[in-house]
Short mmCIF file of C-alpha atoms and ligand atoms in Angstrom, two decimals:
data_model
loop_
_atom_site.label_atom_id
_atom_site.label_comp_id
_atom_site.label_asym_id
_atom_site.label_seq_id
_atom_site.Cartn_x
_atom_site.Cartn_y
_atom_site.Cartn_z
CA MET A 1 80.06 117.79 72.46
CA GLU A 2 83.71 117.15 71.71
CA LEU A 3 84.17 120.33 69.68
CA MET A 4 82.05 122.90 71.54
CA GLU A 5 83.60 126.23 72.53
CA ARG A 6 85.27 126.32 75.95
CA SER A 7 82.79 128.96 77.18
CA GLU A 8 79.84 126.80 76.11
CA LEU A 9 81.41 123.80 77.84
CA GLU A 10 81.84 125.76 81.06
CA GLU A 11 78.20 126.88 81.00
CA LEU A 12 77.15 123.27 80.61
CA GLN A 13 79.49 122.20 83.42
CA LEU A 14 78.06 124.80 85.79
CA ARG A 15 74.49 123.78 85.03
CA ARG A 16 75.35 120.15 85.64
CA LEU A 17 77.38 120.93 88.75
CA LYS A 18 74.47 122.79 90.34
CA ASP A 19 72.17 119.92 89.56
CA THR A 20 74.63 117.33 90.97
CA VAL A 21 75.24 119.29 94.17
CA GLY A 22 71.50 119.81 94.66
CA ARG A 23 70.77 116.12 94.27
CA ALA A 24 73.63 115.10 96.55
CA TYR A 25 72.50 117.57 99.21
CA ASN A 26 68.85 116.60 99.06
CA SER A 27 69.16 112.84 98.61
CA VAL A 28 72.40 111.65 100.19
CA PRO A 29 72.54 112.08 103.99
CA PHE A 30 76.35 111.86 103.90
CA TYR A 31 76.64 114.90 101.63
CA HIS A 32 73.89 116.75 103.49
CA GLN A 33 75.82 116.43 106.74
CA GLN A 34 79.17 117.26 105.16
CA MET A 35 77.86 120.43 103.56
CA LYS A 36 75.93 121.48 106.64
CA ALA A 37 79.11 121.08 108.70
CA LEU A 38 80.90 123.45 106.32
CA GLY A 39 77.96 125.85 106.38
CA ILE A 40 77.33 125.56 102.67
CA ASP A 41 74.23 124.71 100.68
CA PRO A 42 73.56 124.28 96.95
CA SER A 43 72.30 127.87 96.53
CA GLN A 44 75.89 129.05 97.13
CA ILE A 45 77.26 127.22 94.09
CA ASN A 46 77.16 129.93 91.43
CA SER A 47 80.42 129.48 89.56
CA LEU A 48 82.82 126.64 88.78
CA GLN A 49 85.28 128.16 91.28
CA ASP A 50 82.71 127.56 94.04
CA LEU A 51 83.52 123.88 93.66
CA GLN A 52 86.49 124.49 95.94
CA ARG A 53 84.15 125.32 98.81
CA LEU A 54 82.69 121.82 98.74
CA PRO A 55 84.00 118.90 100.80
CA THR A 56 86.09 116.19 99.18
CA THR A 57 85.03 112.53 99.11
CA ARG A 58 87.44 109.67 99.87
CA LYS A 59 87.30 105.97 99.09
CA ALA A 60 86.90 105.41 102.83
CA ASP A 61 83.58 107.33 102.67
CA LEU A 62 82.27 104.72 100.23
CA ARG A 63 83.37 101.94 102.57
CA GLU A 64 81.83 103.60 105.58
CA ASN A 65 78.53 103.89 103.73
CA TYR A 66 78.65 100.29 102.48
CA PRO A 67 76.81 99.05 100.53
CA PHE A 68 74.25 101.57 99.22
CA GLY A 69 74.58 104.54 101.58
CA LEU A 70 75.78 107.00 98.94
CA PHE A 71 73.02 106.25 96.44
CA ALA A 72 70.99 109.32 95.51
CA THR A 73 68.13 107.38 93.95
CA PRO A 74 65.78 104.82 95.48
CA PRO A 75 67.04 101.23 95.04
CA ASP A 76 64.30 100.42 92.52
CA GLU A 77 65.83 102.91 90.09
CA VAL A 78 69.22 101.25 90.30
CA VAL A 79 69.54 98.67 87.54
CA ARG A 80 73.10 97.50 88.18
CA VAL A 81 75.88 97.54 90.74
CA HIS A 82 79.61 97.00 90.39
CA ALA A 83 82.18 96.72 93.14
CA SER A 84 85.90 96.92 93.51
CA SER A 85 87.81 95.13 96.18
CA GLY A 86 90.46 97.04 98.00
CA THR A 87 93.34 95.67 99.98
CA THR A 88 91.48 96.12 103.24
CA GLY A 89 87.93 95.75 104.49
CA LYS A 90 84.70 95.75 102.53
CA PRO A 91 84.60 96.35 98.80
CA THR A 92 83.37 99.68 97.50
CA VAL A 93 80.02 99.43 95.77
CA VAL A 94 78.81 101.68 92.96
CA GLY A 95 75.32 101.84 91.44
CA TYR A 96 73.84 102.82 88.07
CA THR A 97 70.39 103.92 86.90
CA ARG A 98 69.28 102.99 83.39
CA LYS A 99 70.31 106.47 82.26
CA ASP A 100 73.75 106.01 83.90
CA ILE A 101 74.29 102.84 81.88
CA GLU A 102 73.36 104.77 78.73
CA THR A 103 75.66 107.68 79.55
CA TRP A 104 78.51 105.30 80.30
CA SER A 105 77.94 103.29 77.09
CA ASP A 106 77.93 106.56 75.11
CA LEU A 107 81.22 107.59 76.69
CA MET A 108 82.81 104.27 75.86
CA ALA A 109 81.50 104.44 72.31
CA ARG A 110 82.93 107.96 72.04
CA ASP A 111 86.35 106.60 73.06
CA PHE A 112 86.30 103.78 70.55
CA VAL A 113 85.13 105.97 67.67
CA MET A 114 87.86 108.46 68.58
CA VAL A 115 90.59 105.87 67.96
CA GLY A 116 89.05 104.67 64.72
CA VAL A 117 87.02 101.62 65.75
CA THR A 118 84.11 101.11 63.30
CA LYS A 119 81.07 98.87 62.91
CA GLN A 120 83.22 96.54 60.80
CA ASP A 121 85.54 95.75 63.69
CA ILE A 122 85.60 92.53 65.69
CA PHE A 123 86.35 93.54 69.25
CA GLN A 124 87.66 91.09 71.84
CA ASN A 125 87.18 92.11 75.46
CA ALA A 126 89.65 89.99 77.42
CA VAL A 127 88.94 91.21 80.95
CA ASN A 128 86.90 89.91 83.85
CA TYR A 129 83.12 90.14 83.37
CA GLY A 130 81.85 90.51 86.90
CA PHE A 131 82.08 93.17 89.51
CA PHE A 132 85.01 94.66 87.57
CA THR A 133 83.72 97.54 85.42
CA GLY A 134 86.09 96.76 82.52
CA GLY A 135 83.94 93.78 81.45
CA LEU A 136 80.36 94.97 81.09
CA GLY A 137 81.35 98.64 80.75
CA VAL A 138 83.49 98.09 77.67
CA HIS A 139 81.07 95.48 76.34
CA TYR A 140 78.12 97.88 76.35
CA GLY A 141 80.28 100.51 74.65
CA ILE A 142 81.21 98.10 71.86
CA GLU A 143 77.57 97.22 71.29
CA ARG A 144 76.56 100.88 71.49
CA MET A 145 78.86 101.79 68.61
CA GLY A 146 77.97 98.69 66.64
CA ALA A 147 81.21 96.70 66.41
CA MET A 148 81.06 92.94 67.05
CA ALA A 149 81.66 92.23 70.75
CA VAL A 150 83.65 89.09 71.57
CA PRO A 151 83.27 88.71 75.35
CA SER A 152 86.15 86.31 75.87
CA GLY A 153 86.63 87.29 79.53
CA VAL A 154 89.81 86.25 81.28
CA GLY A 155 91.91 83.15 81.52
CA ASN A 156 93.03 80.39 79.20
CA THR A 157 95.50 82.39 77.16
CA GLU A 158 95.86 79.76 74.44
CA ARG A 159 92.12 79.82 73.86
CA GLN A 160 92.06 83.62 73.83
CA LEU A 161 94.64 83.55 71.03
CA GLU A 162 92.81 80.85 69.13
CA ILE A 163 89.64 82.95 69.20
CA MET A 164 91.62 86.01 68.15
CA MET A 165 92.98 84.14 65.17
CA ASP A 166 89.85 82.20 64.14
CA PHE A 167 87.45 85.14 64.47
CA GLY A 168 89.83 87.59 62.79
CA VAL A 169 89.71 89.90 65.81
CA THR A 170 90.76 93.46 64.90
CA VAL A 171 90.50 95.29 68.26
CA LEU A 172 91.67 94.05 71.64
CA HIS A 173 90.85 95.40 75.09
CA CYS A 174 92.63 94.12 78.19
CA THR A 175 95.15 95.24 80.78
CA PRO A 176 98.52 96.19 79.28
CA SER A 177 100.30 93.52 81.32
CA TYR A 178 98.00 90.83 79.96
CA ALA A 179 98.44 92.21 76.45
CA LEU A 180 102.20 91.78 76.83
CA TYR A 181 101.66 88.22 77.95
CA LEU A 182 99.32 87.53 75.02
CA ALA A 183 101.98 88.92 72.66
CA GLU A 184 104.70 86.83 74.26
CA THR A 185 102.58 83.67 74.03
CA ALA A 186 101.51 84.38 70.43
CA GLN A 187 105.16 84.86 69.51
CA ALA A 188 106.19 81.62 71.21
CA LYS A 189 103.44 79.74 69.38
CA GLY A 190 104.50 81.32 66.09
CA ILE A 191 101.01 82.71 65.37
CA ILE A 192 101.55 86.41 65.94
CA ASP A 193 101.76 87.12 62.19
CA LYS A 194 98.45 85.38 61.61
CA LEU A 195 96.54 87.86 63.80
CA LYS A 196 94.52 90.68 62.23
CA LEU A 197 94.67 93.06 65.17
CA ARG A 198 94.91 96.75 64.29
CA ILE A 199 93.93 98.59 67.49
CA GLY A 200 94.59 97.88 71.16
CA CYS A 201 92.82 99.69 74.02
CA PHE A 202 94.67 99.06 77.27
CA GLY A 203 94.08 100.35 80.76
CA ALA A 204 93.06 99.65 84.37
CA GLU A 205 96.69 99.88 85.53
CA PRO A 206 99.70 102.10 84.88
CA TRP A 207 101.92 101.33 81.89
CA SER A 208 104.68 103.10 80.02
CA ASP A 209 105.52 104.39 76.56
CA GLU A 210 108.07 101.60 76.27
CA ALA A 211 105.36 99.00 76.91
CA ARG A 212 103.30 100.76 74.25
CA SER A 213 106.12 100.51 71.67
CA GLU A 214 106.60 96.87 72.53
CA LEU A 215 102.89 96.10 72.05
CA GLU A 216 102.64 98.17 68.88
CA THR A 217 105.63 96.45 67.31
CA SER A 218 104.85 92.90 68.29
CA PHE A 219 101.13 92.99 67.42
CA GLY A 220 101.46 95.53 64.57
CA ILE A 221 98.79 97.75 66.17
CA LYS A 222 98.19 101.25 67.48
CA ALA A 223 97.87 101.01 71.26
CA TYR A 224 95.81 103.50 73.28
CA ASP A 225 95.70 104.26 76.97
CA SER A 226 92.31 104.03 78.66
CA TYR A 227 91.65 105.41 82.13
CA GLY A 228 88.72 105.07 84.43
CA LEU A 229 87.58 104.05 87.87
CA SER A 230 84.47 102.34 89.18
CA GLU A 231 83.49 105.39 91.21
CA MET A 232 83.15 107.42 87.96
CA PHE A 233 81.21 104.73 86.03
CA GLY A 234 84.36 102.69 85.21
CA PRO A 235 86.49 102.78 82.04
CA GLY A 236 85.75 105.65 79.64
CA VAL A 237 86.62 108.59 81.89
CA ALA A 238 89.71 109.57 79.88
CA PHE A 239 91.13 108.07 76.72
CA GLU A 240 93.90 108.83 74.26
CA CYS A 241 93.06 110.06 70.77
CA THR A 242 95.06 109.08 67.70
CA GLU A 243 97.65 111.75 68.55
CA GLN A 244 98.68 109.50 71.50
CA ASP A 245 99.68 112.55 73.47
CA GLY A 246 97.73 112.50 76.73
CA LEU A 247 94.25 111.25 77.63
CA HIS A 248 91.24 113.44 76.84
CA ILE A 249 89.19 113.70 79.97
CA TRP A 250 85.53 114.10 79.14
CA GLU A 251 84.88 117.43 80.77
CA ASP A 252 81.19 117.47 79.88
CA HIS A 253 80.83 114.59 82.38
CA PHE A 254 83.60 115.20 84.91
CA LEU A 255 85.10 118.28 86.57
CA VAL A 256 88.85 118.01 86.95
CA GLU A 257 91.05 119.25 89.77
CA ILE A 258 94.69 118.42 90.50
CA LEU A 259 95.42 118.82 94.21
CA ASP A 260 98.60 118.61 96.25
CA SER A 261 98.98 116.52 99.40
CA GLU A 262 97.51 119.36 101.47
CA GLY A 263 94.41 119.45 99.29
CA GLN A 264 95.40 122.73 97.61
CA PRO A 265 95.26 123.21 93.81
CA CYS A 266 98.57 122.46 92.07
CA ALA A 267 100.11 125.04 89.75
CA PRO A 268 99.35 124.43 86.05
CA GLY A 269 101.54 121.60 84.77
CA GLU A 270 102.43 120.41 88.26
CA ALA A 271 101.67 116.78 89.09
CA GLY A 272 99.26 115.99 91.90
CA GLU A 273 96.24 113.90 92.80
CA LEU A 274 93.42 113.81 90.29
CA VAL A 275 90.17 114.83 91.97
CA LEU A 276 86.96 114.35 90.00
CA THR A 277 83.39 115.54 90.37
CA SER A 278 80.78 113.63 88.42
CA LEU A 279 78.41 115.87 86.43
CA THR A 280 75.95 113.38 84.98
CA LYS A 281 75.87 110.40 87.34
CA GLU A 282 72.37 109.81 88.71
CA ALA A 283 72.52 106.85 91.07
CA MET A 284 75.72 107.85 92.79
CA PRO A 285 76.92 111.41 92.23
CA LEU A 286 80.37 111.98 93.72
CA ILE A 287 81.69 115.40 94.66
CA ARG A 288 85.43 116.11 94.58
CA TYR A 289 86.32 112.44 94.66
CA ARG A 290 89.98 111.84 95.48
CA THR A 291 91.05 109.24 92.95
CA GLY A 292 94.51 108.70 94.48
CA ASP A 293 95.93 108.79 90.93
CA VAL A 294 98.80 111.13 90.17
CA THR A 295 98.96 113.06 86.91
CA TYR A 296 98.89 116.60 85.54
CA VAL A 297 96.82 118.47 82.98
CA LEU A 298 98.34 119.18 79.57
CA GLU A 299 97.00 122.69 79.07
CA ASP A 300 97.89 123.19 75.40
CA GLY A 301 95.28 122.33 72.78
CA CYS A 302 95.37 118.94 71.07
CA ASN A 303 96.04 118.66 67.35
CA CYS A 304 92.88 116.57 67.04
CA GLY A 305 90.81 119.69 67.84
CA ARG A 306 88.81 118.29 70.76
CA VAL A 307 88.02 120.82 73.46
CA SER A 308 88.47 118.48 76.43
CA ARG A 309 91.82 118.92 78.11
CA ARG A 310 94.24 116.03 78.35
CA LEU A 311 95.77 114.28 81.31
CA HIS A 312 99.36 113.13 81.14
CA ARG A 313 99.79 109.36 81.26
CA PHE A 314 99.36 108.40 84.93
CA LEU A 315 102.53 108.61 87.00
CA GLY A 316 101.27 106.28 89.70
CA ARG A 317 99.09 106.34 92.77
CA ALA A 318 99.44 108.86 95.54
CA ASP A 319 99.35 105.89 97.92
CA ASP A 320 101.58 103.68 95.71
CA MET A 321 104.30 106.23 95.70
CA LEU A 322 107.15 104.61 97.55
CA VAL A 323 109.17 106.67 99.89
CA VAL A 324 112.52 104.91 99.93
CA ARG A 325 115.08 106.44 102.24
CA GLY A 326 113.07 109.63 102.09
CA ILE A 327 113.02 109.78 98.30
CA ASN A 328 109.77 109.56 96.36
CA VAL A 329 109.84 106.73 93.87
CA PHE A 330 107.04 105.86 91.47
CA PRO A 331 106.94 102.33 90.03
CA SER A 332 106.36 103.95 86.61
CA GLN A 333 109.83 105.56 86.72
CA ILE A 334 111.37 102.16 87.33
CA GLU A 335 109.36 100.67 84.48
CA ASP A 336 110.49 103.42 82.10
CA VAL A 337 114.15 102.72 82.84
CA LEU A 338 113.85 98.94 82.66
CA LEU A 339 111.99 98.90 79.39
CA SER A 340 114.54 101.21 77.80
CA ILE A 341 117.23 98.53 78.26
CA PRO A 342 117.06 96.12 75.32
CA GLU A 343 118.13 93.00 77.21
CA ILE A 344 115.36 93.35 79.80
CA GLY A 345 111.98 91.68 79.26
CA ASP A 346 108.56 93.09 80.10
CA TYR A 347 108.07 91.78 83.62
CA PHE A 348 109.46 93.10 86.84
CA GLN A 349 108.62 93.27 90.51
CA VAL A 350 109.81 95.86 92.97
CA ILE A 351 110.45 94.71 96.52
CA VAL A 352 110.99 97.16 99.32
CA ASP A 353 112.26 95.89 102.60
CA ARG A 354 113.66 97.38 105.74
CA LYS A 355 116.53 95.31 107.05
CA ARG A 356 119.83 96.32 108.53
CA HIS A 357 119.75 99.32 110.86
CA GLY A 358 116.24 100.15 109.71
CA LEU A 359 117.46 101.22 106.27
CA ASP A 360 115.11 100.76 103.32
CA GLU A 361 116.32 98.40 100.64
CA LEU A 362 114.96 98.52 97.15
CA SER A 363 115.43 95.39 95.13
CA ILE A 364 114.02 94.78 91.70
CA GLN A 365 113.53 91.42 90.11
CA VAL A 366 113.64 91.66 86.33
CA GLU A 367 113.29 89.07 83.64
CA LEU A 368 115.90 88.85 80.93
CA LYS A 369 115.00 88.27 77.31
CA ASP A 370 116.06 84.80 76.15
CA GLU A 371 118.48 86.25 73.62
CA ALA A 372 120.21 88.27 76.34
CA PHE A 373 121.71 85.11 77.87
CA THR A 374 125.19 84.75 76.44
CA GLY A 375 126.19 81.96 78.79
CA GLU A 376 128.88 84.22 80.28
CA LEU A 377 128.50 85.10 83.93
CA ALA A 378 130.66 88.18 83.44
CA ASP A 379 128.16 89.55 80.90
CA LEU A 380 125.34 89.13 83.39
CA SER A 381 127.11 91.01 86.13
CA LYS A 382 128.02 93.79 83.68
CA LEU A 383 124.37 94.07 82.69
CA GLN A 384 123.29 94.05 86.32
CA LYS A 385 125.67 96.93 87.04
CA ARG A 386 124.44 98.85 83.98
CA VAL A 387 120.80 98.54 85.10
CA GLU A 388 121.66 99.54 88.67
CA ASP A 389 123.56 102.62 87.49
CA ARG A 390 120.83 103.68 85.10
CA LEU A 391 118.21 103.37 87.85
CA LYS A 392 120.36 105.25 90.33
CA SER A 393 120.69 108.18 87.95
CA VAL A 394 116.92 108.42 87.50
CA LEU A 395 115.65 107.55 90.98
CA ASN A 396 118.46 109.03 93.05
CA VAL A 397 118.40 105.94 95.20
CA ARG A 398 120.41 102.72 94.92
CA SER A 399 118.64 99.50 94.12
CA LYS A 400 119.71 95.89 93.87
CA ILE A 401 118.89 94.17 90.61
CA GLU A 402 118.14 90.49 90.46
CA LEU A 403 118.19 89.06 86.95
CA LEU A 404 115.76 86.22 86.36
CA GLU A 405 114.94 83.87 83.55
CA LYS A 406 111.94 84.66 81.37
CA GLY A 407 108.74 83.30 82.93
CA SER A 408 109.90 83.58 86.57
CA ILE A 409 107.54 86.37 87.59
CA PRO A 410 103.88 85.26 87.86
CA ARG A 411 101.58 86.42 85.00
CA THR A 412 98.06 87.60 85.66
CA ALA A 413 95.10 88.41 83.45
CA GLY A 414 93.97 91.19 85.77
CA LYS A 415 95.93 94.02 87.27
CA SER A 416 99.53 93.03 87.89
CA LYS A 417 101.21 93.53 91.26
CA LYS A 418 104.39 95.41 90.52
CA VAL A 419 105.30 96.45 94.04
CA VAL A 420 105.69 94.34 97.16
CA ASP A 421 106.31 96.45 100.23
CA ARG A 422 107.62 94.23 103.03
CA ARG A 423 108.43 97.05 105.39
CA GLN A 424 106.64 96.91 108.70
CA ILE A 425 106.03 100.59 109.23
O1 DLL B 1 90.18 99.79 86.50
C1 DLL B 1 88.31 100.72 85.31
C2 DLL B 1 88.97 100.43 84.02
C3 DLL B 1 88.73 99.23 83.38
C4 DLL B 1 89.80 101.35 83.42
C5 DLL B 1 89.31 98.95 82.16
C6 DLL B 1 90.38 101.11 82.20
C7 DLL B 1 90.14 99.90 81.56
P1 DLL B 1 88.85 100.17 89.16
O2 DLL B 1 88.98 98.70 89.25
O3 DLL B 1 87.90 100.86 90.06
O4 DLL B 1 88.41 100.57 87.71
O5 DLL B 1 90.31 100.77 89.35
C8 DLL B 1 90.54 102.14 89.17
O6 DLL B 1 92.81 101.72 88.37
O7 DLL B 1 92.04 104.67 90.19
C9 DLL B 1 93.82 103.80 88.76
O8 DLL B 1 94.58 103.68 89.94
C10 DLL B 1 93.92 102.51 87.97
N1 DLL B 1 93.87 102.78 86.52
C11 DLL B 1 92.81 102.63 85.70
N2 DLL B 1 93.16 102.96 84.43
C12 DLL B 1 94.47 103.34 84.45
C13 DLL B 1 95.40 103.80 83.48
C14 DLL B 1 89.08 100.30 86.54
N3 DLL B 1 95.10 103.90 82.20
C15 DLL B 1 92.01 102.43 89.33
N4 DLL B 1 96.64 104.14 83.90
C16 DLL B 1 92.34 103.88 89.07
C17 DLL B 1 96.99 104.03 85.21
C18 DLL B 1 94.91 103.24 85.79
N5 DLL B 1 96.16 103.58 86.16
#
């Protein structure tokens, strides 16, 4: 499947698209109404371009049909649900048939095999096992490909490290921010050299190439970016190969579009919102689902030879994009700059506020590395100025840097909160 000709892949996609649209139209009242309103029915889907005639689906549509309104199969065929909590209102619920669980496990196994995980590996999954899809989703993938699953879940960092050491864990999956914290703690305890890790699979939140280098150097591993969302099974939607140059999106299971803020297709190579159509999901097919994630497609072929196109590392969320004094700022740009400055540690928090005369103020709290403290106040203010200037040249907007001691910004085992927007808009 990974090496088939593009034309063969497109034939398969069209077959699967027709099937998905037919099932959505016939079994999900929401889609039936949406398509009727646009005067379209499944018989009019005869090419992949016809996708653009279909309505898009938003996260709000899942909420409005809470909990099971978008299911295309009767409840007795659904063998599992997951849910993700948003910042407002009810969580969004997703469902899986037995076949969906198999498809998802296969996709995860495909990802792990791609980065060189084998049956001999001992694979620690240090994320929440619950409604979050990163727990059971990754777990089933590990079992599917035959490595040894270590379902350590979240919390108790010291114990996580003890298990890692005692079991001789070779592959780690968690969020990149938790991985950085694990590395920091292992270093502080002087056990990092005793670990046998060789591969890290990190995802569920944006991270940068600098964070990757940091993780690769401190753990002595190869670190890969993993992307997914509950609405499209969960993790396993797109994953880096050993080239580490973009994430292969599995086009035999998902149709990819990159749309601008008006909902029009972006030019090739232009960044926009990733919009996905599921091609194999049974319990909850989603048509033109607006992920809110900003990226672009790398159109050139990958050296690994896989046919699936690659997505550039995620730039941020369409709704996370900060507009500060009219300028678009992505937290990932800030992270890139901060991590390129040797004295700065791995943790930061961006605070946007609107104070005097209604002007936006961007302040960034950053942690210093222990060794960066010289004891001289003058050195600190020089560093502060250097960071502010570097950020200004990249973001085109002034920010205020607050230097903090290591450990000042709260650590979390789940997704970290990098932006606090205090503006009352
Ligand atoms: O985070 C699924 C997942 C679990 C992916 C484990 C990877 C590893 P949700 O909780 O539904 O699902 O959140 C999905 O997280 O729309 C992105 O905004 C963000 N996200 C996920 N992976 C990445 C990544 C899981 N590699 C939302 N880079 C998505 C940037 C990511 N953002």
